[in-house]
Amino acid sequence: MTTIPVSWYLIVSALLFTIGTIGVLVRRNPLIIFMSIELMLNAVNLAFVTLSSYLDSADGQVFVFLVLTVAAAEVVVGLAIIVSIFRTRRNIDVDEMNLLRG
Amino acid sequence: MSFTYIASAADWARIAPELVLAGVALLVLLVDLLLPQTGSVPRERGAANFFVLPFLALLGVLGALAATIVLFVVGDGQRAFFGLVGSDWGSLYAYLAILSAAGLGIIFSPAYLKRLKLVHQGEYYALFLTAALGMMLLAAATSFMTLFLGLETLSLALYILCGFVTRRQGSQEAGMKYFLLSSFASAFLLYGVALIYGATGTTRFGARETNAFPGVLQFLQAHPQSTALLLIGIGLLTVGFAFKVSAIPFQMWTPDVYEGAPAPVTAFMSVGTKAAALVAFARVFVVVLAPVAADWQAVVWALAVLTMVGGNLLALVQRNAKRLLAYSSVAHAGYLLIGVVVGGATGLAAILFYLLCYAFLNAGAFGALSALERLDNSGCDREDLRGLWFRRPWLAGFLAFFLLGLAGFPPMAGFAAKYYLFFAALQGGHPELLLIGVLTSVLGMYYYLRLIAAMFMEPAREAQAESLEVTPALAVASAGTAGAGASVAPRVSGPLGRAASTRSGGAGSGVAGAAVAVKAAPQTATRRAPAPATGEQLAEEEGLPGHSFAWTTWLGLGLAALGALALGTVLPFWLVDLALKAAAML
């Protein structure tokens, strides 16, 4: 069995990160934008795990746990904000959010 | 790989300020549940909440401040938990700025919350303290893990605080925008960290003077040639940090969030986030990435110049005072980035001292605006500030004081801060940054002075002034109860009455105010006829019944002014010396 080289993992991670970035920039629904950000964070996790195994160091894996925990906390706060906006506006499109500008 | 967990008591002592804040944040939540209900007033609206909770939170901040000072005196300045958190003087110096801002923000809060009828105070103060805790962790971080943890702790707390005024769409919008853009930037920062980890094999920073816990610094000293992985990592890290310190072109969230967030929160976050993120920025780039300085210096130079020029130019066209201050804070981030470009002990010391001065000036300015802001986020436009001197001279005086300080006029802290920063630029061999900094500061004076001129020299427009000054009394009059009028009177005539109502006007006594209201009522009422809800809405803006806590605003303004004056006149020599020693330990 041949092992998959490290660079492939990193390329997949970079691809995921790019897809996430494009998602944030293109999509207009905050929920989808939020999912794209989660995708970016998971790309980071993949990179950390890969590098941790490659470097034989535990730092990367510990970092992944931190990122997972923080991402979960962000989901809570983010969805709460989105729900609170939906309650007053019945619309959560980010293009409609233009009260503050100038 | 096998691990053992060893944490000594000395490690815990080194993070004492953070521990105090974390403990008090939990205590505030608990006390919020235990406060007794008085009479028929719902528990969360009781007067005790408006006094006990901020008092407790303030005690927490003071406790953390005391712990910081104790660490200054008796601490060993070593890193805690195997090089994860610093307790060096540089971190402690940043704590001073962060805790000053947190304390001032808390002092400004009760009057604001009371006036806007925001009653969920347990969460408010707990989140306030948690955000301060995150900022301190970020400023003290000596590992990318702690840095990330601190960054997210402060961000998560601030997302909620920004959207705290749930009845105001602007506040919700601010929370949402801050949340989406900030997590986007965090992802960039994190990817940069991952790549740097890949290039160097560690997430620890590593200390300059000891090799006890080797980190990125030691690796780079051994292998100063930069790989592609490292370069991309530094690039992404720069994007993440530039967003957090709101450097142009990553500043787009700043004005929106600062405008929409409750003013006391803005007073706190505009200073605290900036202080923490800049100290972390300086530590990562100037200290840790020093061996590859040639790779990032040009980028940060460009960021600094863009931010100084762009921030000041964009502030010129703002009509809202909160947005204007937001862009001015962008410009100040530009000045601070000079310190990062210059580097060395002088550059870092200049940053630390500037942040401390900025804490008092900016928190004071936003605190003055917090007395003007209304529930629908109006009240801070330049039109509203016109002739403020004639209506509320003390408030106008304080606001002018802080604006002059931010502009950099000598007796206040702003001048000393700018002086040391520009001095560092000259000494560090960057005269072009000194030149750009001075020229853009002159540009900056224009918009500060124009705001002051609007307050002091232009009379408020007649119709607007009338409707503005009469409406609180009008709301009462239209309610048709003489008793309510009597309840307004002592508030207006009290020595602090000017802050009690949003626009108390020049009424010398409550009786005169009521008389004006009655006289003006028919005319104004016809004008407002199409909107029957207006009276009710205005009555709501009067805030919750009972004590208005306006004196807290004055206390905060006084403290901020005192601090700004002291930093500008008596203390700078001593504090800059301290900053120089602190910067050497970062």
XYZ file of C-alpha atoms in Angstrom:
688
model
C 0.000 0.000 0.000
C 1.440 3.342 -0.954
C 0.973 6.265 1.377
C -0.606 9.438 0.117
C 1.963 12.249 0.111
C 1.470 15.159 2.525
C 1.169 17.700 -0.255
C -2.102 16.139 -1.424
C -3.724 16.704 1.939
C -2.516 20.270 1.920
C -3.876 20.780 -1.595
C -7.289 19.476 -0.555
C -7.146 21.762 2.474
C -6.284 24.751 0.283
C -9.116 23.842 -2.103
C -11.614 23.634 0.755
C -10.392 26.978 2.079
C -10.775 28.572 -1.351
C -14.278 27.164 -1.808
C -15.186 28.544 1.607
C -13.742 31.959 0.794
C -15.640 32.128 -2.500
C -18.796 31.049 -0.689
C -18.466 33.901 1.808
C -17.883 36.431 -0.948
C -20.598 35.245 -3.340
C -23.528 33.997 -1.282
C -26.057 36.401 0.221
C -27.739 34.317 2.882
C -25.972 34.642 6.231
C -26.631 30.988 7.001
C -24.787 29.918 3.855
C -22.040 32.463 4.533
C -21.743 30.993 7.969
C -21.501 27.468 6.554
C -18.758 28.654 4.230
C -16.832 30.033 7.209
C -17.205 26.656 8.910
C -15.816 25.081 5.748
C -12.797 27.371 5.979
C -12.278 26.388 9.608
C -12.439 22.720 8.662
C -9.870 23.314 5.937
C -7.664 24.719 8.686
C -8.317 21.630 10.798
C -7.328 19.345 7.954
C -4.104 21.295 7.478
C -3.338 21.117 11.208
C -3.929 17.383 11.451
C -1.864 16.707 8.331
C 1.036 18.810 9.497
C 0.816 17.385 12.997
C 1.182 13.869 11.668
C 3.894 14.932 9.223
C 5.930 16.782 11.867
C 5.220 14.200 14.552
C 4.206 16.951 16.973
C 1.065 17.157 19.092
C 0.632 20.933 18.826
C -1.448 20.685 15.674
C -3.881 18.195 17.121
C -4.396 20.230 20.268
C -5.055 23.211 18.066
C -7.732 21.269 16.192
C -9.596 20.679 19.435
C -9.447 24.385 20.185
C -10.764 25.234 16.726
C -13.602 22.716 16.986
C -14.673 24.070 20.364
C -14.535 27.671 19.258
C -16.445 26.844 16.071
C -19.198 25.278 18.142
C -19.383 28.382 20.337
C -19.498 30.547 17.230
C -22.450 28.550 15.897
C -24.384 29.304 19.064
C -23.711 33.012 19.002
C -24.091 33.351 15.236
C -27.403 31.534 14.997
C -28.720 33.524 17.965
C -27.893 36.768 16.175
C -29.467 35.536 12.938
C -32.654 34.430 14.712
C -32.889 37.751 16.532
C -32.630 39.590 13.222
C -35.181 37.334 11.564
C -37.651 38.063 14.347
C -37.634 41.793 13.676
C -37.135 41.858 9.922
C -38.534 38.605 8.541
C -35.613 38.707 6.133
C -31.985 37.899 6.704
C -30.468 38.690 3.309
C -27.174 40.476 3.906
C -27.835 42.859 1.007
C -30.845 44.175 2.911
C -28.640 45.006 5.849
C -27.762 48.514 4.865
C -28.997 50.710 7.685
C -25.448 51.505 8.654
C -23.380 52.965 5.890
C -21.645 56.119 4.763
C 4.182 10.673 22.447
C 3.303 10.772 26.114
C 2.308 13.799 28.131
C 2.101 14.732 31.759
C 0.207 17.730 33.000
C 2.140 19.818 35.473
C 1.029 23.310 36.427
C 2.660 24.948 39.408
C 1.120 27.510 41.716
C 3.530 30.054 40.273
C 1.919 29.534 36.861
C -1.502 30.384 38.243
C -0.092 33.420 40.030
C 1.278 34.716 36.736
C -2.209 34.875 35.243
C -3.811 36.327 38.388
C -5.444 39.318 36.608
C -7.208 36.994 34.180
C -8.316 34.715 36.987
C -9.813 37.623 38.914
C -11.802 38.746 35.866
C -13.040 35.246 35.082
C -14.138 34.733 38.678
C -15.981 38.041 38.883
C -17.665 37.437 35.509
C -19.179 34.228 36.898
C -20.020 35.969 40.152
C -21.912 38.691 38.297
C -24.053 36.079 36.572
C -24.761 34.432 39.893
C -25.570 37.638 41.740
C -27.905 38.621 38.918
C -29.973 35.553 39.774
C -29.912 36.169 43.508
C -30.883 39.843 43.635
C -34.153 40.222 45.516
C -37.316 41.518 43.936
C -38.626 44.769 45.368
C -42.321 45.500 45.223
C -44.149 45.037 41.947
C -41.182 46.007 39.751
C -39.965 42.999 37.741
C -36.767 41.692 39.210
C -34.490 42.493 36.285
C -35.712 46.098 36.286
C -35.157 46.694 39.947
C -32.965 49.544 41.036
C -30.548 47.128 42.688
C -29.589 45.671 39.317
C -28.522 49.057 38.061
C -26.240 49.570 41.016
C -25.064 46.219 42.372
C -24.071 44.599 39.091
C -21.959 47.431 37.634
C -20.436 47.967 41.062
C -19.460 44.308 41.236
C -18.103 44.346 37.692
C -16.126 47.471 38.488
C -14.735 45.801 41.588
C -13.618 42.948 39.356
C -11.820 45.332 37.030
C -10.202 47.100 39.968
C -9.165 43.739 41.403
C -7.577 42.745 38.114
C -5.866 46.133 38.006
C -4.515 45.578 41.507
C -3.298 42.104 40.530
C -1.569 43.630 37.508
C 0.212 46.187 39.661
C 1.230 43.494 42.136
C 2.658 41.462 39.259
C 4.551 44.564 38.099
C 6.184 44.803 41.495
C 6.719 41.226 42.646
C 6.156 39.151 39.495
C 9.086 37.358 37.882
C 7.939 38.158 34.344
C 8.355 34.550 33.298
C 5.995 32.709 31.002
C 3.292 30.556 32.475
C 2.171 27.073 31.453
C 5.259 26.084 29.476
C 5.550 29.255 27.468
C 1.875 29.628 26.545
C 1.026 32.866 28.386
C 3.353 35.741 29.147
C 3.414 37.687 32.382
C 6.118 40.085 31.225
C 5.855 43.827 31.691
C 4.787 44.299 28.087
C 1.650 42.217 28.670
C 1.030 43.914 32.006
C 1.321 47.328 30.374
C -1.288 46.288 27.818
C -3.502 45.103 30.705
C -3.437 48.643 32.075
C -4.871 50.052 28.845
C -7.442 47.266 28.476
C -8.597 47.439 32.090
C -8.842 51.247 32.017
C -11.085 51.002 28.975
C -13.156 48.230 30.559
C -13.559 50.208 33.769
C -14.627 53.353 31.931
C -17.024 51.362 29.741
C -18.642 49.843 32.821
C -18.957 53.249 34.498
C -20.695 54.638 31.413
C -23.123 51.727 31.245
C -25.745 52.157 34.025
C -27.049 55.522 32.829
C -27.158 54.287 29.246
C -28.874 51.013 30.074
C -31.369 52.810 32.263
C -32.194 55.349 29.608
C -32.635 52.742 26.876
C -34.454 50.303 29.122
C -31.973 47.507 28.587
C -32.570 45.174 31.456
C -30.600 41.995 30.954
C -27.704 43.291 32.937
C -26.249 40.112 34.334
C -25.300 39.029 30.836
C -24.198 42.495 29.875
C -21.582 42.877 32.599
C -20.516 39.234 32.484
C -19.888 39.544 28.751
C -18.112 42.837 29.313
C -15.699 41.159 31.701
C -15.307 38.119 29.462
C -14.397 40.349 26.555
C -11.793 42.091 28.719
C -10.478 38.679 29.732
C -10.134 37.664 26.081
C -8.318 40.898 25.295
C -5.854 40.309 28.102
C -5.222 36.753 26.951
C -4.655 38.008 23.417
C -2.239 40.681 24.582
C -0.337 38.224 26.770
C -0.334 35.351 24.288
C 3.064 33.786 23.699
C 1.739 30.926 21.641
C -0.531 30.897 18.620
C -2.950 28.728 20.592
C -3.379 31.281 23.369
C -3.568 34.000 20.753
C -6.441 32.264 18.981
C -8.192 31.494 22.243
C -7.954 35.092 23.442
C -9.068 36.439 20.088
C -12.155 34.250 19.986
C -13.046 34.849 23.624
C -13.107 38.578 23.068
C -14.862 38.315 19.706
C -17.648 36.009 20.875
C -18.425 38.258 23.822
C -18.362 41.371 21.658
C -20.643 39.917 18.951
C -23.369 39.642 21.568
C -22.628 43.015 23.160
C -22.764 44.746 19.755
C -26.197 43.310 19.079
C -27.332 43.905 22.644
C -29.980 46.539 21.854
C -32.313 43.987 20.314
C -35.017 46.569 19.644
C -32.691 48.605 17.460
C -32.162 47.234 13.978
C -28.850 49.033 13.658
C -27.523 47.235 16.701
C -28.561 43.829 15.373
C -27.009 44.702 12.062
C -23.789 45.701 13.777
C -23.707 42.389 15.634
C -24.310 40.421 12.448
C -21.737 42.320 10.391
C -19.132 42.066 13.105
C -19.838 38.382 13.515
C -19.621 37.435 9.833
C -16.618 39.573 8.937
C -14.714 38.832 12.101
C -15.076 35.066 11.816
C -14.073 35.352 8.159
C -10.902 37.158 9.238
C -10.311 34.648 12.035
C -10.341 31.853 9.461
C -7.621 33.649 7.489
C -5.553 34.174 10.597
C -5.963 30.537 11.546
C -4.907 29.278 8.128
C -1.852 31.483 8.376
C -1.070 29.965 11.764
C -1.473 26.456 10.320
C 0.990 27.187 7.526
C 3.502 28.791 9.885
C 3.145 25.727 12.069
C 3.894 23.591 9.021
C 6.953 25.651 8.180
C 8.409 25.832 11.680
C 7.017 22.775 13.480
C 5.782 24.649 16.543
C 2.993 26.984 17.616
C 4.915 28.490 20.518
C 6.497 31.916 20.066
C 9.726 31.297 21.947
C 11.343 33.910 24.161
C 14.136 36.237 23.150
C 16.323 35.856 26.208
C 15.923 32.172 27.041
C 15.820 28.905 25.155
C 13.747 27.169 27.812
C 10.701 26.768 25.584
C 11.901 26.956 21.995
C 9.396 28.244 19.490
C 8.989 29.892 16.109
C 11.607 32.497 17.004
C 14.301 29.907 17.714
C 13.464 28.012 14.526
C 13.667 31.175 12.424
C 16.944 32.189 14.046
C 18.354 28.793 13.041
C 16.804 28.838 9.532
C 16.482 32.490 8.505
C 15.698 31.670 4.856
C 11.948 31.844 4.319
C 10.095 29.048 2.582
C 6.991 29.432 0.435
C 4.874 27.890 3.193
C 6.145 30.435 5.699
C 5.602 33.366 3.328
C 1.995 32.407 2.550
C 1.447 31.858 6.250
C 2.774 35.318 7.132
C 0.613 36.833 4.404
C -2.583 35.248 5.720
C -1.606 36.168 9.270
C -1.165 39.775 8.185
C -4.646 39.806 6.660
C -6.146 38.441 9.866
C -4.339 40.924 12.083
C -4.972 43.868 9.780
C -8.664 43.110 10.042
C -8.576 42.969 13.814
C -6.752 46.287 14.187
C -8.975 47.705 11.393
C -6.219 48.734 9.030
C -7.227 49.857 5.561
C -8.168 47.969 3.281
C -9.670 45.716 5.951
C -11.515 48.451 7.847
C -15.009 48.156 6.317
C -16.576 46.665 9.435
C -15.278 49.323 11.830
C -17.618 52.276 11.205
C -20.723 50.100 10.914
C -20.030 48.204 14.102
C -18.966 51.260 16.098
C -22.070 53.130 14.988
C -24.547 50.345 15.616
C -23.191 49.035 18.905
C -24.321 50.593 22.205
C -22.053 53.578 22.916
C -20.535 52.263 26.193
C -19.640 49.031 24.396
C -18.089 51.019 21.572
C -16.098 53.027 24.107
C -14.715 49.787 25.492
C -14.199 47.751 22.330
C -12.714 50.528 20.208
C -9.883 50.750 22.718
C -9.652 47.246 24.133
C -9.728 45.308 20.887
C -7.261 47.682 19.339
C -4.877 47.515 22.272
C -4.960 43.729 22.496
C -4.726 43.111 18.764
C -1.924 45.634 18.316
C 0.168 44.266 21.143
C -0.293 40.768 19.698
C 0.476 42.083 16.205
C 3.612 43.793 17.481
C 4.723 40.768 19.440
C 4.231 38.349 16.549
C 5.831 40.504 13.895
C 8.441 42.604 15.660
C 9.627 39.940 18.094
C 8.793 36.489 16.743
C 9.082 37.087 13.009
C 12.058 39.426 13.431
C 14.517 37.102 11.620
C 12.425 37.377 8.433
C 11.621 41.077 8.886
C 12.646 41.847 5.316
C 9.702 39.782 4.058
C 6.907 41.556 5.912
C 8.219 45.056 6.620
C 7.218 46.519 3.253
C 3.677 45.150 3.558
C 3.153 46.582 7.035
C 4.683 49.884 5.873
C 2.108 50.060 3.064
C -0.690 49.162 5.496
C 0.416 51.912 7.883
C 0.536 54.582 5.182
C -2.772 53.513 3.618
C -4.457 53.458 7.009
C -3.162 56.856 8.096
C -4.101 58.575 4.846
C -7.317 56.674 4.164
C -8.644 56.812 7.710
C -8.248 60.565 7.940
C -9.655 61.200 4.448
C -12.715 59.030 5.052
C -13.337 60.696 8.405
C -13.569 64.046 6.636
C -16.819 63.166 4.890
C -18.661 61.677 7.876
C -21.777 63.373 9.229
C -22.330 61.096 12.211
C -20.080 61.648 15.212
C -19.849 57.937 16.001
C -18.811 57.112 12.433
C -16.371 59.998 12.491
C -14.772 58.635 15.641
C -14.725 55.174 14.071
C -12.733 56.437 11.098
C -10.543 58.433 13.437
C -9.832 55.178 15.283
C -8.880 53.645 11.923
C -6.463 56.541 11.453
C -5.056 55.975 14.938
C -4.483 52.314 14.036
C -2.386 53.681 11.175
C -0.257 55.771 13.541
C 0.162 52.749 15.774
C 1.325 50.607 12.853
C 4.263 53.027 12.539
C 5.494 51.480 15.760
C 5.303 47.995 14.246
C 7.266 49.060 11.160
C 9.912 50.806 13.244
C 10.149 47.935 15.708
C 12.843 47.782 18.339
C 12.363 48.847 21.930
C 11.468 52.437 20.990
C 8.798 51.412 18.497
C 7.190 48.920 20.853
C 7.381 51.323 23.798
C 5.736 54.032 21.687
C 2.894 51.638 20.833
C 2.347 50.699 24.475
C 2.319 54.299 25.674
C 0.082 55.418 22.802
C -2.441 52.697 23.615
C -2.649 53.797 27.235
C -3.247 57.431 26.258
C -5.698 56.426 23.562
C -7.676 54.352 26.065
C -8.640 57.407 28.107
C -9.240 59.762 25.178
C -11.307 57.474 22.993
C -13.305 55.904 25.804
C -14.051 59.429 27.044
C -15.217 60.622 23.635
C -17.549 57.667 23.116
C -18.684 57.976 26.722
C -19.774 61.573 26.072
C -21.686 60.362 23.024
C -23.345 57.671 25.123
C -25.187 60.432 26.988
C -26.589 61.661 23.667
C -27.460 58.444 21.884
C -31.118 57.512 21.623
C -32.826 54.196 21.297
C -33.136 54.439 17.521
C -29.419 55.192 17.217
C -30.004 58.860 16.370
C -28.712 61.780 18.394
C -25.082 61.626 17.306
C -25.312 63.317 13.916
C -23.527 66.603 13.461
C -26.931 68.258 13.144
C -27.823 66.975 16.602
C -24.563 68.189 18.050
C -25.038 71.709 16.726
C -25.260 74.181 19.550
C -24.730 71.512 22.163
C -22.711 74.037 24.157
C -25.822 76.153 24.680
C -27.963 73.220 25.726
C -25.564 71.033 27.731
C -22.357 72.978 28.286
C -20.626 70.395 30.470
C -21.182 67.575 28.024
C -20.028 69.718 25.115
C -16.980 70.761 27.109
C -15.986 67.186 27.876
C -16.550 66.048 24.291
C -14.463 68.944 22.999
C -11.739 68.103 25.510
C -11.497 64.514 24.284
C -11.702 65.483 20.622
C -8.858 67.982 21.083
C -6.888 65.267 22.844
C -7.444 62.854 19.969
C -6.402 65.556 17.535
C -3.148 65.838 19.477
C -3.256 69.210 21.198
C -0.554 69.547 23.868
C -1.988 69.530 27.364
C -3.805 66.245 26.774
C -2.367 62.777 26.374
C -2.769 62.708 22.598
C 0.164 65.036 22.076
C 2.615 63.112 24.249
C 1.530 59.837 22.644
C 1.982 61.126 19.103
C 5.239 62.792 20.044
C 6.833 59.545 21.226
C 5.497 57.596 18.260
C 6.853 60.069 15.725
C 10.083 60.295 17.682
C 10.390 56.505 17.406
C 9.787 56.739 13.644
C 12.600 59.271 13.294
C 14.958 57.326 15.496
C 14.162 54.052 13.751
C 15.170 55.490 10.389
C 11.716 56.074 8.900
C 11.498 59.860 8.436
C 8.937 59.356 5.643
C 6.516 57.827 8.155
C 7.083 60.781 10.477
C 6.261 63.154 7.633
C 3.116 61.274 6.556
C 2.054 60.927 10.176
C 2.354 64.636 10.891
C 0.639 65.670 7.663
C -2.287 63.316 8.187
C -2.581 64.479 11.809
C -2.995 68.010 10.524
C -5.656 66.711 8.159
C -7.261 64.999 11.142
C -7.470 68.245 13.096
C -9.877 69.571 10.497
C -12.674 67.135 11.238
C -12.189 67.207 14.996
C -12.247 70.983 15.018
C -15.227 71.118 12.690
C -17.221 69.007 15.135
C -16.143 71.273 17.987
C -17.057 74.340 15.956
C -20.496 72.847 15.323
C -21.002 72.367 19.048
C -19.774 75.761 20.170
C -20.333 78.237 17.375
C -23.381 77.211 15.392
C -26.760 77.634 17.020
C -29.068 74.680 16.675
C -31.636 75.169 13.948
C -34.728 76.820 15.423
C -37.430 74.299 14.544
C -35.226 71.374 15.357
C -34.054 72.876 18.596
C -37.589 73.514 19.690
C -38.869 70.061 18.945
C -35.783 68.535 20.466
C -35.956 70.428 23.685
C -39.652 70.343 24.246
C -40.531 66.778 23.407
C -39.743 65.076 26.701
C -41.925 67.491 28.515
C -44.451 67.305 25.700
C -44.737 63.578 26.026
C -45.550 64.055 29.642
C -47.990 66.881 28.947
C -49.857 64.932 26.316
C -50.202 62.095 28.715
C -52.295 64.610 30.628
C -51.084 63.836 34.113
C -49.845 66.607 36.334
C -48.256 64.069 38.618
C -45.960 62.909 35.864
C -44.942 66.518 35.286
C -43.985 66.802 38.892
C -41.842 63.716 38.602
C -39.938 65.307 35.748
C -39.333 68.535 37.606
C -36.887 67.378 40.269
C -34.907 65.576 37.669
C -34.479 68.595 35.452
C -33.708 70.937 38.297
C -31.235 68.629 39.990
C -27.571 69.470 39.639
C -27.018 66.513 37.356
C -30.307 66.863 35.587
C -28.688 67.859 32.350
C -27.597 64.302 31.785
C -30.752 62.778 33.123
C -32.956 63.516 30.141
C -31.572 63.145 26.653
C -32.192 66.751 25.806
C -32.942 68.639 28.946
C -32.598 72.006 27.221
C -31.714 75.246 28.899
C -34.640 75.017 31.250
C -33.496 76.392 34.563
C -36.237 74.693 36.518
C -38.781 72.013 35.933
C -41.591 74.517 36.174
C -40.213 76.627 33.340
C -39.709 73.526 31.247
C -43.296 72.488 31.751
C -44.472 75.974 30.871
C -42.586 75.862 27.599
C -44.048 72.482 26.893
C -47.570 73.676 27.349
C -46.986 76.716 25.172
C -45.414 74.757 22.380
C -47.717 71.817 22.577
C -50.419 72.828 20.067
C -47.974 73.775 17.351
C -45.778 70.735 17.757
C -48.679 68.407 18.238
C -50.220 69.369 14.903
C -46.904 68.814 13.231
C -46.629 65.393 14.743
C -50.258 64.475 14.241
C -49.704 61.821 11.548
C -47.655 59.744 13.939
C -49.805 58.913 16.943
C -47.194 56.521 18.282
C -44.684 59.322 18.729
C -45.711 60.310 22.202
C -45.588 56.773 23.399
C -42.265 56.188 21.742
C -40.801 59.277 23.321
C -42.155 58.353 26.699
C -40.410 55.053 26.300
C -37.212 56.874 25.576
C -37.456 58.559 28.908
C -36.134 55.336 30.300
C -37.181 53.320 33.279
C -38.658 55.191 36.224
C -36.535 55.986 39.212
C -33.004 57.171 39.603
C -31.325 57.877 36.274
C -27.749 57.130 37.255
C -26.611 60.105 35.197
C -23.915 60.785 37.751
C -22.109 57.661 36.589
C -21.638 59.229 33.171
C -20.141 62.311 34.767
C -17.934 60.166 36.966
C -16.651 58.280 33.918
C -16.093 61.464 31.932
C -14.261 63.043 34.852
C -12.035 60.018 35.361
C -11.239 59.773 31.657
C -10.430 63.490 31.510
C -8.237 63.249 34.592
C -6.416 60.262 33.139
C -5.936 61.968 29.793
C -4.595 65.093 31.487
C -2.274 63.174 33.799
C -0.904 61.086 30.950
C -0.253 64.240 28.972
C 1.401 66.312 31.681
C 2.715 64.595 34.802
C 3.145 60.957 33.959
C 4.572 60.617 30.435
C 8.252 60.589 31.419
C 7.756 57.928 34.013
C 5.347 55.893 31.886
C 7.539 56.020 28.787
C 10.449 54.759 30.860
C 8.250 51.944 32.068
C 7.103 51.253 28.495
C 10.711 51.061 27.323
C 11.505 48.477 29.975
C 8.262 46.642 29.178
C 8.950 46.606 25.445
C 12.332 44.995 26.001
C 10.554 42.093 27.697
C 7.774 41.521 25.131
